[in-house]
Amino acid sequence: MILILVGAPGGGKGTQAEQLKTKYGIAHISTGDMLRANVKEGTELGKEANEYMQKGELVPDDLIIRMIEARIQVDDCGNGFLLDGFPRSLPQAEALDAMLEKQSLELDAVVNLKVDEEELVRRLLGRGRADDNEETIRNRLKVFNEQTSPVLGYYSKQDKVKDIDGMGSIDDVYDRVIKALSE
Ligand code: AMP
């Protein structure tokens, strides 16, 4: 099973990803988590990524694409994987398609978690991560609307998108996702 989770920051991607990982026995690949680990360890990648992350901008595509290309080769991806926070731009989506094709793998579905903007800001402000201040949040939402939304159009053309109402309790949202994936 190969899944992509798309949703604005604060939309509950990480929480749903953890549950889906357990249910399907697949690897959970969060580019945000991988980047934060690199920042913490002070790697070259982390140093380069950090300035973009602090501003709520996207880290350059080539860095992210290389990071994902290496990650999906790791053994724990043998049963499939769930991409959380990737692809976030059209070039990333196109690069992923090329990688999957090269390995004769097929994307099963793109889960689009939809949460309204007021709720997103409320959730993000309550989370307290380093890049969760109001100015960065506003920019992350803008970047999402401008750069990540086209990714959904790209996958709609492939008929892969499952739109999920992301409002309500974690369990309710999870049930909706599972139902959509079993259809
Ligand atoms: P997240 O934890 O998914 O909200 O990601 C936190 C930050 O990491 C984002 O605001 C971006 O700066 C960066 N980031 C994460 N994933 C990507 C990606 N696929 N492409 C570019 N930047 C990313």
Short mmCIF file of C-alpha atoms and ligand atoms in Angstrom, two decimals:
data_model
loop_
_atom_site.label_atom_id
_atom_site.label_comp_id
_atom_site.label_asym_id
_atom_site.label_seq_id
_atom_site.Cartn_x
_atom_site.Cartn_y
_atom_site.Cartn_z
CA MET A 1 0.00 0.00 0.00
CA ILE A 2 1.38 3.38 -1.03
CA LEU A 3 -0.46 6.42 0.25
CA ILE A 4 -0.01 10.17 0.23
CA LEU A 5 -1.56 12.33 2.93
CA VAL A 6 -2.25 15.89 1.87
CA GLY A 7 -3.62 18.58 4.12
CA ALA A 8 -2.84 22.07 5.31
CA PRO A 9 -0.51 22.45 8.29
CA GLY A 10 -2.47 21.68 11.45
CA GLY A 11 -4.91 19.53 9.50
CA GLY A 12 -4.15 16.37 11.50
CA LYS A 13 -1.87 14.62 8.99
CA GLY A 14 0.64 13.40 11.56
CA THR A 15 -2.00 11.98 13.89
CA GLN A 16 -3.84 10.12 11.14
CA ALA A 17 -0.55 8.90 9.67
CA GLU A 18 0.43 7.15 12.91
CA GLN A 19 -2.83 5.19 12.95
CA LEU A 20 -2.70 4.31 9.24
CA LYS A 21 0.87 3.11 9.63
CA THR A 22 -0.25 0.62 12.28
CA LYS A 23 -3.35 -0.51 10.41
CA TYR A 24 -1.61 -1.21 7.10
CA GLY A 25 1.84 -2.15 8.44
CA ILE A 26 3.55 0.43 6.27
CA ALA A 27 6.31 2.96 6.93
CA HIS A 28 5.33 6.49 7.94
CA ILE A 29 7.52 8.99 6.12
CA SER A 30 7.15 12.56 7.34
CA THR A 31 9.42 14.99 5.52
CA GLY A 32 8.82 17.56 8.29
CA ASP A 33 9.99 15.07 10.96
CA MET A 34 13.01 14.06 8.87
CA LEU A 35 13.99 17.70 8.37
CA ARG A 36 13.56 18.52 12.07
CA ALA A 37 15.79 15.54 12.96
CA ASN A 38 18.44 16.90 10.58
CA VAL A 39 18.18 20.37 12.11
CA LYS A 40 18.57 18.88 15.59
CA GLU A 41 21.62 16.84 14.59
CA GLY A 42 23.15 19.85 12.83
CA THR A 43 23.68 18.09 9.48
CA GLU A 44 24.42 20.06 6.30
CA LEU A 45 20.89 19.33 5.09
CA GLY A 46 19.49 20.52 8.42
CA LYS A 47 21.45 23.77 8.27
CA GLU A 48 20.26 24.48 4.77
CA ALA A 49 16.64 23.53 5.47
CA ASN A 50 16.31 25.43 8.73
CA GLU A 51 16.24 28.91 7.26
CA TYR A 52 13.31 27.99 5.02
CA MET A 53 11.47 26.19 7.80
CA GLN A 54 11.72 29.15 10.15
CA LYS A 55 10.05 31.35 7.55
CA GLY A 56 7.40 28.79 6.67
CA GLU A 57 8.78 28.50 3.12
CA LEU A 58 9.23 25.26 1.23
CA VAL A 59 12.70 23.73 1.38
CA PRO A 60 14.12 23.53 -2.20
CA ASP A 61 12.67 20.64 -4.22
CA ASP A 62 16.01 19.02 -5.09
CA LEU A 63 16.94 18.57 -1.42
CA ILE A 64 13.57 17.04 -0.54
CA ILE A 65 13.46 14.82 -3.61
CA ARG A 66 16.91 13.38 -2.86
CA MET A 67 15.92 12.80 0.76
CA ILE A 68 12.75 10.89 -0.26
CA GLU A 69 14.49 8.90 -2.97
CA ALA A 70 16.90 7.51 -0.37
CA ARG A 71 14.20 6.99 2.26
CA ILE A 72 11.88 4.82 0.16
CA GLN A 73 14.75 2.38 -0.48
CA VAL A 74 14.98 1.50 3.22
CA ASP A 75 13.83 -2.02 4.20
CA ASP A 76 10.86 -0.87 6.27
CA CYS A 77 9.19 0.33 3.05
CA GLY A 78 8.92 -3.21 1.69
CA ASN A 79 5.25 -3.41 2.58
CA GLY A 80 4.53 0.09 1.32
CA PHE A 81 4.66 3.56 2.83
CA LEU A 82 2.66 6.58 3.67
CA LEU A 83 4.01 9.96 2.67
CA ASP A 84 3.11 12.72 5.12
CA GLY A 85 4.02 16.21 3.94
CA PHE A 86 5.34 15.14 0.54
CA PRO A 87 4.86 15.98 -2.32
CA ARG A 88 4.22 19.64 -1.63
CA SER A 89 4.85 21.06 -5.10
CA LEU A 90 4.28 19.92 -8.68
CA PRO A 91 7.98 19.17 -9.33
CA GLN A 92 7.97 16.95 -6.23
CA ALA A 93 4.87 15.09 -7.46
CA GLU A 94 6.42 14.55 -10.88
CA ALA A 95 9.68 13.34 -9.32
CA LEU A 96 7.76 10.90 -7.13
CA ASP A 97 5.91 9.49 -10.15
CA ALA A 98 9.25 8.90 -11.87
CA MET A 99 10.68 7.16 -8.77
CA LEU A 100 7.66 4.88 -8.44
CA GLU A 101 7.70 4.01 -12.10
CA LYS A 102 11.38 3.15 -11.94
CA GLN A 103 10.64 0.67 -9.15
CA SER A 104 7.40 -0.62 -10.77
CA LEU A 105 5.39 0.62 -7.81
CA GLU A 106 1.93 2.12 -7.95
CA LEU A 107 0.41 4.84 -5.83
CA ASP A 108 -2.86 3.64 -4.28
CA ALA A 109 -4.48 6.85 -3.11
CA VAL A 110 -4.04 10.47 -2.09
CA VAL A 111 -5.93 11.24 1.11
CA ASN A 112 -6.92 14.91 1.21
CA LEU A 113 -7.76 16.00 4.75
CA LYS A 114 -9.94 19.10 4.62
CA VAL A 115 -10.11 21.38 7.65
CA ASP A 116 -11.28 25.01 7.64
CA GLU A 117 -8.71 27.73 8.09
CA GLU A 118 -9.90 29.12 11.43
CA GLU A 119 -9.65 25.65 12.96
CA LEU A 120 -6.15 25.21 11.47
CA VAL A 121 -4.82 28.39 13.09
CA ARG A 122 -6.41 27.43 16.40
CA ARG A 123 -4.79 23.95 16.31
CA LEU A 124 -1.37 25.29 15.27
CA LEU A 125 -1.25 27.97 17.94
CA GLY A 126 -2.03 25.32 20.55
CA ARG A 127 0.82 23.06 19.39
CA GLY A 128 3.81 25.21 20.32
CA ARG A 129 6.40 23.97 17.82
CA ALA A 130 9.33 26.30 16.97
CA ASP A 131 7.74 27.31 13.66
CA ASP A 132 4.24 27.67 15.13
CA ASN A 133 4.25 31.43 15.72
CA GLU A 134 1.47 33.42 14.12
CA GLU A 135 3.50 34.98 11.32
CA THR A 136 5.06 31.69 10.21
CA ILE A 137 1.71 29.93 10.47
CA ARG A 138 0.11 32.50 8.20
CA ASN A 139 2.89 32.03 5.68
CA ARG A 140 2.70 28.22 5.85
CA LEU A 141 -1.01 28.39 5.05
CA LYS A 142 -0.35 30.76 2.15
CA VAL A 143 2.40 28.48 0.80
CA PHE A 144 0.03 25.53 1.15
CA ASN A 145 -2.72 27.29 -0.82
CA GLU A 146 -0.37 28.50 -3.55
CA GLN A 147 2.11 25.65 -3.98
CA THR A 148 0.58 22.51 -2.53
CA SER A 149 -3.00 22.83 -3.79
CA PRO A 150 -1.87 22.26 -7.43
CA VAL A 151 -0.60 18.85 -6.31
CA LEU A 152 -4.22 17.84 -5.69
CA GLY A 153 -5.16 18.88 -9.23
CA TYR A 154 -2.31 16.75 -10.52
CA TYR A 155 -3.55 13.64 -8.68
CA SER A 156 -7.21 14.35 -9.46
CA LYS A 157 -6.32 13.88 -13.12
CA GLN A 158 -5.04 10.42 -12.16
CA ASP A 159 -8.28 9.85 -10.24
CA LYS A 160 -6.39 9.11 -7.02
CA VAL A 161 -7.78 11.73 -4.63
CA LYS A 162 -10.05 10.83 -1.69
CA ASP A 163 -11.49 14.00 -0.14
CA ILE A 164 -12.01 13.57 3.59
CA ASP A 165 -13.80 15.91 5.98
CA GLY A 166 -11.06 16.53 8.57
CA MET A 167 -13.26 18.28 11.13
CA GLY A 168 -14.35 16.51 14.31
CA SER A 169 -12.68 13.93 16.53
CA ILE A 170 -9.52 12.01 15.57
CA ASP A 171 -11.47 8.74 15.60
CA ASP A 172 -14.26 10.07 13.38
CA VAL A 173 -11.76 11.36 10.84
CA TYR A 174 -9.87 8.04 10.95
CA ASP A 175 -13.09 6.08 10.29
CA ARG A 176 -13.81 8.29 7.27
CA VAL A 177 -10.31 7.67 5.89
CA ILE A 178 -10.53 3.89 6.31
CA LYS A 179 -13.96 3.82 4.68
CA ALA A 180 -12.76 5.88 1.72
CA LEU A 181 -9.70 3.62 1.26
CA SER A 182 -11.78 0.44 1.31
CA GLU A 183 -14.12 1.67 -1.44
P1 AMP B 1 5.57 19.92 8.37
O1 AMP B 1 6.02 19.28 9.63
O2 AMP B 1 5.12 18.93 7.33
O3 AMP B 1 4.54 21.00 8.60
O4 AMP B 1 6.85 20.65 7.73
C1 AMP B 1 7.52 21.69 8.40
C2 AMP B 1 8.36 22.49 7.43
O5 AMP B 1 9.32 21.65 6.78
C3 AMP B 1 7.58 23.14 6.28
O6 AMP B 1 7.03 24.40 6.65
C4 AMP B 1 8.67 23.28 5.21
O7 AMP B 1 9.54 24.36 5.50
C5 AMP B 1 9.49 22.01 5.40
N1 AMP B 1 8.98 20.88 4.56
C6 AMP B 1 8.40 19.72 4.98
N2 AMP B 1 8.09 18.93 3.95
C7 AMP B 1 8.46 19.60 2.83
C8 AMP B 1 8.37 19.31 1.43
N3 AMP B 1 7.82 18.18 0.96
N4 AMP B 1 8.86 20.26 0.57
C9 AMP B 1 9.42 21.40 1.00
N5 AMP B 1 9.51 21.74 2.31
C10 AMP B 1 9.04 20.85 3.22
#
